[in-house]
Amino acid sequence: MTKASVVNDLVVRFANVNGTGSASANGFFSKAIFRMGIPVSPKNIFPSNIQGLPTWYEVRINENGYLGRRDDIDLLVGVNPHSLSQDIASVRSGGYFVYDSSKKLHGEFLREDIHYIGIPMMQLCMDNFEAPRQQQLFKNIVYVGALAALLDIEMEVIQGIIREQFARKEKLIPPNFLALDLGYQYARNHFECPLPIRVERRDKLGDQILIEGNAATALGALYAGATVAPWYPITPSTSVVKAFEDYAKKLRVDPETGQKKYAVIQAEDELAAMGMVIGATWNGARAFTATSGPGVSLMSEFIGLAYFAEIPVVLVNVQRGGPSTGMPTRTQQPDIFSSAYASHGDTKHVLLFPSTPAECFELTAEAFDLADRLQTPVILMSDLDLGMNDHLSPPLKWDDNRRYDRGKVYTAEDLEQIERYGRYLDIDGDGICYRTIPATHPTKGSFFTRGTSRNEYAQYTENGEVYVRIVDRINKKWETAKELVPPPVRYSDQHRSAEGVIFFGTSTYSALEAIDLLEQEGIVLDALRIRALPFNREVLDFIEQHERVFVIEQNRDAQFRSLLVNELEVSPKQLIKVLNYDGFPITADAIMTQIKSHLSVKTNGIR
Amino acid sequence: MTYIKPKFRHPGLPKNTLGYSRADYEGAISTLCAGCGHDSISGSIVQACYEMSIEPHRLAKVSGIGCSSKTPTYFLENSHGFNSVHGRMPSVTTGANMANRDLIYLGVSGDGDSASIGMGQFCHVIRRNINMTYIVMNNGCYGLTKGQDSATTDFGSVSKGGSKGLYQSIDLIGLALELGATFVARSFSGDKTQLIPLIKAAMSHPGFALLDVLSPCVTFNNNVGSTKSYDYVRDHIEATSVLDFVPEEEEITVSYPEGGSASVTLHDGSQLLLHKLSPHWDPTDRHSAVNRLQQAKKQGEILTGLLYIDPQSQDLHDIMGTYSKPLNSLQEEDLCPGSATLEKINASFR
Ligand SMILES: Cc1ncc(C[n+]2csc(CCOP(=O)(O)OP(=O)(O)O)c2C)c(N)n1
Ligand code: SF4
Ligand SMILES: [Mg+2]
C-alpha cells in the first residue's frame, strides 16, 4: 500500500431518506464497529417529519475514545438523491463518496478533490430480489456489505448481528446475508479494498454498553420504583416513557394474575401529565413524566405548586432546540433557565445533568430519592443528543442492598406519638418537614395541601410574617440540597492552570477532547463537570481558584453561565462563554477555536 | 384565615355505625358569603358521608381554584385534602387514584374551573372513567374573581351589573353524557333530600360520577334575570325522579307505586330506588337520558335528579389491568428488578 493508512479514526455519514428502512442497516454498521472493540459514537440527524425528508446518520469511530461530534466527514454514503449536492459538498477534501451507481452520477456532482465509489446498489437488488419493497430495503444492506469491504469490517461480526436481529424471523436471514455479500463482493471486485481509512479490531471497550440515554433514564425510573408515568408525546422525550412501558411489561407484571404494577397514562397534555404526577406522589407513589421545552413551559404552573406545597416530583427534560417549536429534532441545552426557575413567584428547582447513559440511569434513580428527601421537584436535564443517540457507556449498575429513600414520612405509629401534627413544622432544622400520606391514620395526620400561603399547621393564612417564615424555611431546603446532590467531577487532583473550564451534560465528550488537544498544543486547562443545581461549595471554589473560567454550553444566551453568576454571585467577567447552538452537538474544534480566540486576545493585550 | 371549630362533642349526639357523630365529618368554619349555595352542598356532603359511615381518612378530597374549590376545607376535617390549581383538579385526582385505588375520591370544582379553564381535563377524566365523585358547584359565574360570566352562564341570563349572557352556555350534563360518563346527575344546593342520596350513589358508583349542582352565588348572580338565582331555579326545577339510596346492609323500606319505579343495584350491593317522575326515560339508557335532557331544555326546565347510570361501569384500573393492591403500597421487592436482571439488560446492549 502506498498511502499511509489511518486506522480507527474516521467519521462516516449516511445520507438517507426518512422512512426507507435505513435506520436498522445503519445500526448494524455501528454495532459491528462496537463489537470489534473500537469506540464508536453514532448520531441521528433527522427531520421533523415522518417520511420523505433527508435524514443523516453520522458515526464517529475513534480509537482514543473521543466521541464528541467531529465536523470533517471522511466517508459519506449518499443514497438520498435530494440531498446529493449538499452531501457531496460535506465530504472533506481527500474523502470518499459512496453512492448508488445504478444511475450515472450527473457531472455537476463531480468534485476534483474527493474519491467516488460507485456501487450499483439498486441494480444489484433488482437482479437478486423480486418484491419492490425488498429491493428498497436490501439496498441498505448492500451498502453495509460494501462498507465492510472498504473499511475492513469483519463480515462474521455483521452476520452475527443480523442473525441476532432476525432470530425470530429466521427466513429473513439468508436474503440479508445475500445482500450483504452482494455489496461486499462488488466493492472487492471493483475497488482497492480496504481504503486507506479503515478499522481494525481492538479491545478498547471492556464491559461498556452501547445504549440510548432515554432507555437508561427509563430503566433508572423503573429501578427506582416509579409506578405512575403519565406523559404526553414530544420529541425527543417520547422514547423515555415508551422504554419505561416496554421494560415494565416484562419486569413489572404479576406472574400469577397478569396485573400491572405500574400505570402508564397518555395524558391529554403536559399540564395533565404533571397534575397526575403530583396527585400520585402526594398520594405516596413514585411518579414521573418526561417532556421537552414546550412541555416544561406548560407544566410551569404545576411545578410551582409542587415547589410551594412541597410535593416530590421527578421530571425528565430531554432538551431540544428552541424557542417555541424551534428545531424540534435537533439538540441543544436551551432550557436551563426555564427549568431552574420554572413557574411564577420565587421558585428554584433541583436540576441534575447526566452526561452518559450510565448517568441517565443513576441520576434518574437518584432524582427519586432527592425528590422524596427534599419534597420538591427534581428535573433531570438530558438532551436530544444524549437521549436519542446510542452512546458508549459504562454498564448500568444497581446495588441490591440499596433501599429507596422515601424521605420524611410519618407512619401511623409515628402519629400516635405526636400531640399535634404540623405538616410544615421544621422539626429537624434542615428545612424539611414531615409529610403524611392520605389514609395513614383514622384521626391523626390529615392536612390540607394547597398552593396558597399557610402556616406550619397547613392552615390558610395571609399573615405576612408567617408567609416569610414559610418561604424562608423552604429556601433552607436549597441549602440542605447542596449537600445532597451529586458533586461535580474534577478531572485532575491538582490545580494546574490559571484557567479553568466548566461544562455539563453532552458537552463533556467534546470538552474533554478539546482539553486534551489544547494540552498537546501547550495550553493547560483545569476542568470541572457540573452534575447538579444547586451548586455546592466545590463549584464556587473552582471558580475562585481560577482567573478565568470558560463555560461550555449549547445555547445562544449562555444560560448556564448566567446561572453560575446568579447562584454563586461570581463576577460575569470571570466567566467566558463557549457556545454552540446550531442544533448539532458541539465539537471539540468549536471549543478549541473559541477558547484560543480568548487566549490570543490576552497575549495581544500583554504585547 | 382558617377558623377552627371547638372540638367539644356532646356525648349524647347520635353516632353512625363507625361510632362517629355528624360533627366528626365537619370541617373548618366556612369563610364563604352567608347564603352561598356552596355551603349547603358542603352540608350535604357531610351528611351523606356521616350516614354512609365513611371512614374519613379513607376519603381524599381534591379541588381546583374558586369559591367552590375552597369548600373541601369546610367538610371532612379528618380527610386529606388538596386544593390544587385552577381547572386541574381532574388530573391531580387521576394521579392520586392511580397511586391508591382503594380510597374514595371526592373532587370539587366550579363552573369556571370545569367548563372554561379546565374543560379539557373535565372531558378526559370522563373518558378515562376515573373512579371518583366529581361535584361541580355551578353558580353560572366566577364567584372568587367577582362575578364575571362563566361558560355555564345561560344565553340571555342577566348579570348583577345588568349585562346579558352573549353566548350559548355549556351544559356539563349533556357533555358528560356525550363523552360516555357512567354516572350523570344534576341537583340543586337547596334540595338536600335529592342531593344527599345522589352524593351517596355517586360515591358508591365504581367509576366516574358527575354531580352538576346548581349553587347560587348570592353575591354576584342571585339577581332578577339571572337563570342561576335561587328564585329562578326553584321556579324552573323539574326532577327526573325521587331517589333513595339503600346501602347493602339495610332493609329496603321505601316503596313506590308500581309502574313508575325502577331500581338499580350497584356493584357493592347497595340499591338505588327511583320513583320516576319523567315518563319515557330509563336511567340505564343513555339515549333516553339525552332525549329527556333535550326535551327539558326545550321546555325551559332545569332537569334534576339521576339522569344516567351504567351499573356495569369499569374504572381505569379495570381497563388498564393494574395491580389489585394500591401501587403506593408496593415496596422494593415488587418494584425493583434487581442487579442480576440489570446485568442481562446490559448484555442486550453489547
Ligand atoms: C391560572 C389561573 N387563572 C386565573 C385565576 C383566577 N381565578 C380564580 S378563581 C377563578 C374563577 C372561579 O370560578 P368558578 O370555578 O366558577 O368558582 P366559583 O368561585 O364561582 O365557585 C379565576 C378565574 C387563577 N386562580 N388561576
Ligand atoms: S362570591 Fe358567590 S360563590 Fe363566592 S362565596 Fe360569595 S356567594 Fe359564594
Ligand atoms: Mg362559579
XYZ file of N, CA and C and ligand atoms in Angstrom, chain B residues 32-33 36 38 67 139 143-144 216-220, ligand 2:
47
model
N -67.103 31.506 53.280
C -67.864 31.954 52.105
C -68.959 32.932 52.545
N -69.569 33.618 51.571
C -70.626 34.581 51.893
C -71.818 33.847 52.525
N -74.381 31.446 50.570
C -73.780 30.872 49.358
C -74.227 29.418 49.198
N -72.787 27.037 47.860
C -71.704 26.079 48.070
C -71.723 25.510 49.497
N -64.299 29.861 44.714
C -65.022 29.761 45.995
C -65.405 28.300 46.209
N -72.561 27.947 39.746
C -73.303 29.194 40.008
C -73.373 30.097 38.788
N -67.320 33.260 40.939
C -67.527 33.906 42.227
C -66.256 34.576 42.737
N -65.193 33.828 42.814
C -63.989 34.311 43.502
C -63.362 35.543 42.845
N -76.473 28.745 43.791
C -76.489 30.183 43.556
C -75.418 30.964 44.320
N -74.854 31.924 43.599
C -73.897 32.863 44.197
C -74.717 34.054 44.666
N -74.885 34.172 45.968
C -75.758 35.241 46.470
C -75.160 36.613 46.231
N -73.885 36.679 46.107
C -73.249 37.987 45.982
C -73.211 38.504 44.542
N -73.007 37.599 43.581
C -72.838 38.099 42.211
C -73.855 37.603 41.196
S -68.876 35.195 45.903
Fe -70.585 33.920 45.378
S -69.702 31.909 45.114
Fe -68.229 33.100 46.229
S -68.659 32.713 48.379
Fe -69.774 34.519 47.809
S -71.753 33.761 47.228
Fe -70.419 32.034 47.216
